[in-house]
Tab-separated table of C-alpha atoms in Angstrom:
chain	number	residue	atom	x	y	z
A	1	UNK	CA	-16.059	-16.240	2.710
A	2	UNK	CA	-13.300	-15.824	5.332
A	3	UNK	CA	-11.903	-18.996	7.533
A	4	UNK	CA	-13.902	-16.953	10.323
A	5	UNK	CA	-16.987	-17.137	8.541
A	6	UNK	CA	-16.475	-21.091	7.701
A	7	UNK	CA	-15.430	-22.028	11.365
A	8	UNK	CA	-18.397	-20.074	12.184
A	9	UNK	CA	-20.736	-22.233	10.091
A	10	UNK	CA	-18.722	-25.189	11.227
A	11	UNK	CA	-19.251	-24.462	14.981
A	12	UNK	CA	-22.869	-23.898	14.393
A	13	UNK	CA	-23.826	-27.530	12.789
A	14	UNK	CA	-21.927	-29.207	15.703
A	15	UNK	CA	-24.272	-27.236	18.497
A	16	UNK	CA	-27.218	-28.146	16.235
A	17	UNK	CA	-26.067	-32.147	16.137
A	18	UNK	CA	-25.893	-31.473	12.598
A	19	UNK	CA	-23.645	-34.185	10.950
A	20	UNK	CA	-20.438	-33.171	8.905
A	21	UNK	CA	-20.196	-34.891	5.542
A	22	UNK	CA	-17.077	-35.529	3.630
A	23	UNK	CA	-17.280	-32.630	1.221
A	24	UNK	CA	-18.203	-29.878	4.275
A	25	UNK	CA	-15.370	-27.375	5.070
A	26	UNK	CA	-13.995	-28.372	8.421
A	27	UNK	CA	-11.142	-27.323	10.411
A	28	UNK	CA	-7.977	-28.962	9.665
A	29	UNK	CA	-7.319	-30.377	13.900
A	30	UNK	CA	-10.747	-31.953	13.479
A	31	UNK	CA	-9.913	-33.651	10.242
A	32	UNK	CA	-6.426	-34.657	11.547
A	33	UNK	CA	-8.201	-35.977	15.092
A	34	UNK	CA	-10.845	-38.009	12.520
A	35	UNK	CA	-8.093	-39.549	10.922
A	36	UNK	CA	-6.261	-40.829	13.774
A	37	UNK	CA	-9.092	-41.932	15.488
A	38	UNK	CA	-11.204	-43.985	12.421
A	39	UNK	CA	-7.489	-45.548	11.187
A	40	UNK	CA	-6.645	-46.487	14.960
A	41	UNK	CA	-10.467	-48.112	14.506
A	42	UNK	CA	-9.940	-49.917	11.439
A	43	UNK	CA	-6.102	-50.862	12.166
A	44	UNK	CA	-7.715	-52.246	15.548
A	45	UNK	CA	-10.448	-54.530	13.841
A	46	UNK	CA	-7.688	-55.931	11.254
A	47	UNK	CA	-5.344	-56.546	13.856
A	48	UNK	CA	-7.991	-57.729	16.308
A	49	UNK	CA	-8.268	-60.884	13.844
A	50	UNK	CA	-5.140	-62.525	14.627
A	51	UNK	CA	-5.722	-63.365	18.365
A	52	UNK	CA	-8.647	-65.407	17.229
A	53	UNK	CA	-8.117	-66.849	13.912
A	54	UNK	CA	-5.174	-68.679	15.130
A	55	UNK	CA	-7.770	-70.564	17.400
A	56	UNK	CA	-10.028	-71.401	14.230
A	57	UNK	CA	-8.513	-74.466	13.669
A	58	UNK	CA	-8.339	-75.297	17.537
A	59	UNK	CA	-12.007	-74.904	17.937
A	60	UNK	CA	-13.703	-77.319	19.747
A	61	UNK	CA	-16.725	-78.151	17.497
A	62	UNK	CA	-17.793	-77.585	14.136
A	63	UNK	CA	-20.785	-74.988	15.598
A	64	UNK	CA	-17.862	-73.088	17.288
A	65	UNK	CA	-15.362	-73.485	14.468
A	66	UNK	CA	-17.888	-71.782	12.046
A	67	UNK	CA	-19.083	-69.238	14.694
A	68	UNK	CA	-15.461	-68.105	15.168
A	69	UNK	CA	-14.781	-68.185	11.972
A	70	UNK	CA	-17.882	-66.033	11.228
A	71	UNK	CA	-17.068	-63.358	13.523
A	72	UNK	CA	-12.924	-63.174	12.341
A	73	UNK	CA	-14.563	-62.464	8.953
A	74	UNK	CA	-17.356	-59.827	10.396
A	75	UNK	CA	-14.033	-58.145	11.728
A	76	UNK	CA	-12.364	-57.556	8.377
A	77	UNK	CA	-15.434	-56.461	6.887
A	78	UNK	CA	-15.100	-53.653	10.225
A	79	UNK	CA	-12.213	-52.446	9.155
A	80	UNK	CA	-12.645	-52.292	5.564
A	81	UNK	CA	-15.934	-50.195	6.727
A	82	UNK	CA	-13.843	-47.783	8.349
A	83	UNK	CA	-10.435	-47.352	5.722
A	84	UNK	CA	-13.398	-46.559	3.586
A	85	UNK	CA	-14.464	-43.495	5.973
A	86	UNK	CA	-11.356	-42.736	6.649
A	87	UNK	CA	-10.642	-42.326	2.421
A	88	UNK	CA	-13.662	-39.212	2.758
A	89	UNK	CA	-11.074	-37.149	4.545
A	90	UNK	CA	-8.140	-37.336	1.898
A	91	UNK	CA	-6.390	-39.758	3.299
A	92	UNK	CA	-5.580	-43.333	1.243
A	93	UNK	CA	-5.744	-46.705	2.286
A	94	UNK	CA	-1.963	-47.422	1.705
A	95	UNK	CA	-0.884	-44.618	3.342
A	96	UNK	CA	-2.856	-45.828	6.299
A	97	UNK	CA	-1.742	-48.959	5.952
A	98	UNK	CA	1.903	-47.974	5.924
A	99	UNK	CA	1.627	-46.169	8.872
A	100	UNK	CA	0.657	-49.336	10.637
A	101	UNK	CA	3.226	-51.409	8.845
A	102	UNK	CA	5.948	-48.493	9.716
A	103	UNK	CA	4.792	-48.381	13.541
A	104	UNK	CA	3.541	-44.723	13.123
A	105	UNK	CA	-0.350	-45.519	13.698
A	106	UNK	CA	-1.668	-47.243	16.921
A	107	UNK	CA	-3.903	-50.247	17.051
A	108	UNK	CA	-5.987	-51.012	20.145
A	109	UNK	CA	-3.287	-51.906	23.041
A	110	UNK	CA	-5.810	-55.147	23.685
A	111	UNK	CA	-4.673	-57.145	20.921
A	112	UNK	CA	-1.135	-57.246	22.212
A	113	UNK	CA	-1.607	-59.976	24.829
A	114	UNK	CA	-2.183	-63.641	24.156
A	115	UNK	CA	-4.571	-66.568	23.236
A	116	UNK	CA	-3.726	-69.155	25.235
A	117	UNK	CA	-6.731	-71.453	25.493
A	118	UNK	CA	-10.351	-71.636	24.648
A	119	UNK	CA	-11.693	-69.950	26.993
A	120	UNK	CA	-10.023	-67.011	25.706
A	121	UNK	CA	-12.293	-66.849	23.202
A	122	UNK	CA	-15.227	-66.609	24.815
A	123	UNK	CA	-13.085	-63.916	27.467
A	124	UNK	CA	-12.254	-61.728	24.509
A	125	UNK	CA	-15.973	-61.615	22.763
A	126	UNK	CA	-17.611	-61.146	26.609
A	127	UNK	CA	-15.051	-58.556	27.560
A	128	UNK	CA	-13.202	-57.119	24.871
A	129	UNK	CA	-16.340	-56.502	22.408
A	130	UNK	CA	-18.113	-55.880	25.286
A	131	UNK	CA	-15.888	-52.937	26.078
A	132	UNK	CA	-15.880	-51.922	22.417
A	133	UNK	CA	-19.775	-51.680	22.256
A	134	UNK	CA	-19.674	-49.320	25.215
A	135	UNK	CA	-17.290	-47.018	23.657
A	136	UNK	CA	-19.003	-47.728	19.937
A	137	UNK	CA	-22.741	-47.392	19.991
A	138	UNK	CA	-22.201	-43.544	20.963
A	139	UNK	CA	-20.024	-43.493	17.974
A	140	UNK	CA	-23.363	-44.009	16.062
A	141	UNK	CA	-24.228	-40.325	16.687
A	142	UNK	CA	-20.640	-38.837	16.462
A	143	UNK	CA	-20.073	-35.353	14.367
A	144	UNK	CA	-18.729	-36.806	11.510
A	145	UNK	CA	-21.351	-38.794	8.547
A	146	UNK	CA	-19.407	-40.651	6.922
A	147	UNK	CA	-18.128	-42.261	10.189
A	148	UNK	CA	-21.863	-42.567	12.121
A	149	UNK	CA	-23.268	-44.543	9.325
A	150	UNK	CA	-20.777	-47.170	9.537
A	151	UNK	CA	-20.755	-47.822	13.086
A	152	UNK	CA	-24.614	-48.737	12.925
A	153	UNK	CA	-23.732	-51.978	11.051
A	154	UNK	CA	-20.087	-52.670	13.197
A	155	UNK	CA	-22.641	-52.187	16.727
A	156	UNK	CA	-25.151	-54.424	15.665
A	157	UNK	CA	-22.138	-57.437	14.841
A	158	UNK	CA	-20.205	-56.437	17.741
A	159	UNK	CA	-22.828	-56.702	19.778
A	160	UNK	CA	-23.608	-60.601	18.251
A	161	UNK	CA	-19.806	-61.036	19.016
A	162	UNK	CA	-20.195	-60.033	22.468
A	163	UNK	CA	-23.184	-62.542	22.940
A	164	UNK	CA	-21.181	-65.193	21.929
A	165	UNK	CA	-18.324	-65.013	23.904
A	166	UNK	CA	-20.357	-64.462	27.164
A	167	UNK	CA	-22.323	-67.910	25.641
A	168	UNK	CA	-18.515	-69.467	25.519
A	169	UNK	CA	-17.897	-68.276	29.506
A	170	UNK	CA	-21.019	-69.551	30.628
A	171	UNK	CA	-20.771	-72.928	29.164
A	172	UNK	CA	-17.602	-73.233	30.539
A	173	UNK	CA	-18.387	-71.557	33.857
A	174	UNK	CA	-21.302	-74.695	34.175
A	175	UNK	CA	-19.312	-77.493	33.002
A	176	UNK	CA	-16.245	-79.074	35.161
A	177	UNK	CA	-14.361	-78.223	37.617
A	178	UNK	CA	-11.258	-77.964	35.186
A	179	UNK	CA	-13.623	-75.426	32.190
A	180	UNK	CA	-14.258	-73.371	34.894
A	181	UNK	CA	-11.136	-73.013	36.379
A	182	UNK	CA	-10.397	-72.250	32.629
A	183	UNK	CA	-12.914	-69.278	32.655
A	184	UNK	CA	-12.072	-67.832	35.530
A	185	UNK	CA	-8.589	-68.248	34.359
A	186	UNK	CA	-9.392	-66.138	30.968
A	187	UNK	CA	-11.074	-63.201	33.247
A	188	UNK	CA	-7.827	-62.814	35.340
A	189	UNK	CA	-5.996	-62.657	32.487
A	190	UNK	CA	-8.246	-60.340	30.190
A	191	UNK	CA	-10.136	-58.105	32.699
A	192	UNK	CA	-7.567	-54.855	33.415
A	193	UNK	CA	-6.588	-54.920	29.838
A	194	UNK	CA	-10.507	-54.663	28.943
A	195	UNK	CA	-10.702	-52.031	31.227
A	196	UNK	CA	-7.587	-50.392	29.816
A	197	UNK	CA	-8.901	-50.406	26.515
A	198	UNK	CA	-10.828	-47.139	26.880
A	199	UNK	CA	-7.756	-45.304	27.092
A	200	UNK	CA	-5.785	-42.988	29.743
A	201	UNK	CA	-7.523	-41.275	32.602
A	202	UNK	CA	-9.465	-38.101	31.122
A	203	UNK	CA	-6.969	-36.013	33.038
A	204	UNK	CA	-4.243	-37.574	30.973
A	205	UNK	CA	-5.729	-38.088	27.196
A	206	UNK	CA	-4.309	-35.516	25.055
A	207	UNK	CA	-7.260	-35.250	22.475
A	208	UNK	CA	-10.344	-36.066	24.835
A	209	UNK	CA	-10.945	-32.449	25.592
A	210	UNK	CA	-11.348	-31.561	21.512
A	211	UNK	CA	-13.025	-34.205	20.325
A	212	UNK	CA	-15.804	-33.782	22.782
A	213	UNK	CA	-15.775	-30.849	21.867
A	214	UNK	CA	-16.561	-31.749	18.357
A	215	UNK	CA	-19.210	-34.397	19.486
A	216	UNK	CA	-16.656	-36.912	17.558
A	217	UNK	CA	-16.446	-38.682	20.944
A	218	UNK	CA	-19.967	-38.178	23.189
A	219	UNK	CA	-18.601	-39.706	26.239
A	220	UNK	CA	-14.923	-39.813	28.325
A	221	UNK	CA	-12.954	-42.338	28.675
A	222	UNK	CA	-13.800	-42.628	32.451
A	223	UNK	CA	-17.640	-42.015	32.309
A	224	UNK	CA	-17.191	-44.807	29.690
A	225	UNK	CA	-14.742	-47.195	31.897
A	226	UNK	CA	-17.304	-46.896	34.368
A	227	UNK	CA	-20.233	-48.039	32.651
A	228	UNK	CA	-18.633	-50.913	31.557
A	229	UNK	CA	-17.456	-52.191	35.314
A	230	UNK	CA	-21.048	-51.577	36.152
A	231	UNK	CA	-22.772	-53.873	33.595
A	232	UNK	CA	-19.907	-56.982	33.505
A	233	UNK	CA	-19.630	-57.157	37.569
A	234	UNK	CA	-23.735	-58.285	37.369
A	235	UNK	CA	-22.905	-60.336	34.179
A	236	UNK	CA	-20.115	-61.831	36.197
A	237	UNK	CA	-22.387	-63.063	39.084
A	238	UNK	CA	-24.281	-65.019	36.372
A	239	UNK	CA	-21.287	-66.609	35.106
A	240	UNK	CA	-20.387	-67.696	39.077
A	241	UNK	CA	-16.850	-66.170	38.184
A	242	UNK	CA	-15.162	-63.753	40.503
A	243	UNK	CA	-13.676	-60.465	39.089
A	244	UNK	CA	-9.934	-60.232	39.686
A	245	UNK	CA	-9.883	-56.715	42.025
A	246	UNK	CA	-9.974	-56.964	45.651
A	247	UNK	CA	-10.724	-53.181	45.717
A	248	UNK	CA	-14.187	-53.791	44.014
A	249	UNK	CA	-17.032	-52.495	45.996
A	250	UNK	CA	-20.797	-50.960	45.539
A	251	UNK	CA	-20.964	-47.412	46.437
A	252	UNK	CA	-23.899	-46.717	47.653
A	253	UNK	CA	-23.374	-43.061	47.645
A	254	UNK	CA	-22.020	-42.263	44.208
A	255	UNK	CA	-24.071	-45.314	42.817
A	256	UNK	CA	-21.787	-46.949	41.219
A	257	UNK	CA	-19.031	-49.787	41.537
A	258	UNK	CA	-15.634	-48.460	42.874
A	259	UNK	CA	-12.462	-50.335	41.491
A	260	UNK	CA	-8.612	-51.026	42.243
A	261	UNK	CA	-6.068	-48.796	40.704
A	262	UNK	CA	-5.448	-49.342	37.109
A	263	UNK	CA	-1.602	-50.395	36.374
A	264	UNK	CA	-0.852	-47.646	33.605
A	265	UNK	CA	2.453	-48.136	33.196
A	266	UNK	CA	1.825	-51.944	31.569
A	267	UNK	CA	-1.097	-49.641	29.423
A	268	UNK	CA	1.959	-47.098	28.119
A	269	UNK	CA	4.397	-50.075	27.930
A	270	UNK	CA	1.994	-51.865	25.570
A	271	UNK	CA	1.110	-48.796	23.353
A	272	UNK	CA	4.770	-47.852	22.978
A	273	UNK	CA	5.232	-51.174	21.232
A	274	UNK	CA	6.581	-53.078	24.599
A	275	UNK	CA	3.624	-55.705	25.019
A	276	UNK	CA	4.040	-59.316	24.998
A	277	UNK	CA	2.875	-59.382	21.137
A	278	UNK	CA	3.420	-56.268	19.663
A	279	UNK	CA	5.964	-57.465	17.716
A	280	UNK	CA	4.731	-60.922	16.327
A	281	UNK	CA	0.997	-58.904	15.407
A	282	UNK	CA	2.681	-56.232	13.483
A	283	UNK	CA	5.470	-58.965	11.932
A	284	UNK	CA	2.330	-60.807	11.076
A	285	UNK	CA	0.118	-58.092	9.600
A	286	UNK	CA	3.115	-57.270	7.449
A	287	UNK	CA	3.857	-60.401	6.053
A	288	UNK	CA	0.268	-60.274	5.052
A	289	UNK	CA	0.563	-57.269	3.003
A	290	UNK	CA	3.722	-58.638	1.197
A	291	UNK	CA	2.260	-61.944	0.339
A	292	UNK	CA	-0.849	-60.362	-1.068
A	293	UNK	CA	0.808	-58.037	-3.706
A	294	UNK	CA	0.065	-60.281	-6.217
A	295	UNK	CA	-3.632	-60.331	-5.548
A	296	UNK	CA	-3.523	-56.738	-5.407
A	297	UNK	CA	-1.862	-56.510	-8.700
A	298	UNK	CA	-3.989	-59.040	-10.690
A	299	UNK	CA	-7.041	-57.362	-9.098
A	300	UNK	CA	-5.816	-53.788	-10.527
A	301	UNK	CA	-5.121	-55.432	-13.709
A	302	UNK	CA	-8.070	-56.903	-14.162
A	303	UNK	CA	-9.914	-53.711	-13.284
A	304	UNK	CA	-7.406	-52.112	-15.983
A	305	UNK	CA	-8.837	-54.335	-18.459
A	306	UNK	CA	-12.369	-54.328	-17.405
A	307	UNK	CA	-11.704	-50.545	-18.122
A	308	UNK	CA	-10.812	-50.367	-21.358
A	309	UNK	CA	-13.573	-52.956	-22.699
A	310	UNK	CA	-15.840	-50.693	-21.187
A	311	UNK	CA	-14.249	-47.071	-23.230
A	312	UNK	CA	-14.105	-49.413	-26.117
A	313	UNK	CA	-17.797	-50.555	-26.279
A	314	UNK	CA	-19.086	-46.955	-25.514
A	315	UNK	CA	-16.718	-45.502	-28.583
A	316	UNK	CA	-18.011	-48.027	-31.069
């Protein structure tokens, strides 16, 4: 068969929302696109684990302290989901992982800004997982197998992670004057990078156009961006909070909420490695890695070993 013929074939499972598994011919752009996008994905959950777990310690009660430390671990277990979909399309886990350690690969611009008190917490699981559900749970039907499947299991614990950090903000929000200020604090702080975090203006995102193309992505970025500043400005008159835009307003004609300008510039600051922690969560992820060779290395060994007790037994 000619490439013709396969890109023929290929074309005709997307239009028939057929999925594409691993071992499928596929064009090389959509591979390359898949790559970026699940290791952005999984570098994003790994990294995403440092803003909290340095609060695990700092929690204020044993129920929290477990239930933070609960959903840190739920995050590793995200991105290990998604190296291992990633690995389907030829690419390895240390050569993702060195292109995060070398700068090359992106991780969600989100995790670049800072904890700096409780209420953070529940600000970044209300918000920030909030905003990753929207963009996720479509993910559960995108193009790609390998990559569908796994996001079924990261929805349904994002979506616990998103419950409680809205349960941390409205415990707050109800308490004293001081928790509240607290919350409301957290929301100034987190709310335009949570609304930055589905990524440039449609006009402006360089692989948008493709990969809705190839049903990899089933929504924009703006449609998405949207959504979400619907559904958190009614979550945020529960929580008696105010959101931090002056320009937010129902429109009763398009039937949505409209919303101040976005800052982009801070956005491309932060991806291009400028953000106020860029450089302590990638000195920190790479520290990591160094300091766990020797796990690696006994783990290999003892697989070694396992190995050749195994070729031994069945020879005998």
């Amino acid at each position: 068969m000619t490439v013709h013929s396969f890109q023929e074939k290929f074309d005709e499972k997307i239009d028939r929302e057929d999925t594409i598994e691993p071992r499928d011919w596929m064009p090389d752009d959509y591979r390359k696109t898949l790559i970026r996008q699940i290791s952005q994905h999984a570098h994003s959950e790994i990294v995403g684990m440092l803003p909290e777990g340095n609060w695990i310690t700092r929690a204020p009660s044993l129920r929290r302290k477990a239930v933070l430390l609960a959903k840190v671990q739920d995050e590793g277990g995200h991105g290990l989901y998604l190296y291992s979909a990633a690995e389907t399309l030829g690419i390895t886990r240390d050569e993702m992982l060195e292109q995060l350690h070398s700068g090359k690969a992106k991780y969600s611009s989100i995790f670049n800004y800072p904890t700096t008190t409780w209420a953070d917490m529940g600000a970044i699981g209300w918000l920030v997982d909030g905003a990753a559900i929207m963009n996720q749970v479509p993910l559960c039907r995108t193009s790609y197998g390998p990559y569908a499947r796994a996001m079924v299991r990261v929805c349904k614990e994002e979506s616990f992670h998103q419950r409680q950090g809205f349960e941390i903000m409205l415990t707050l929000s109800n308490g004293t004057e001081e928790q509240k200020k607290m919350a409301q604090d957290a929301l100034n702080r987190w709310w335009w990078p949570s609304i930055m975090m589905f990524g440039p203006p449609d006009a402006e995102s360089p692989n948008s156009e493709s990969s809705m193309r190839w049903r990899i992505k089933r929504f924009s970025n703006d449609e998405l961006r949207q959504k979400f500043v619907d559904v958190t400005v009614e979550q945020t008159r529960i929580l008696g909070l105010e959101i931090p835009d002056k320009d937010l307003k129902w429109n009763e004609e398009r039937g949505h909420y409209d919303y101040g300008q976005i800052d982009w510039d801070e956005f491309w600051n932060v991806v291009k490695g400028n953000g106020p922690c860029n450089k302590e969560r990638l000195e920190t992820r790479k520290k990591a890695w160094e300091e766990g060779a020797w796990v690696r290395e006994a783990a290999l060994a003892h697989a070694g070993k396992r190995a050749e007790r195994k070729a031994k037994s069945e020879a005998a």
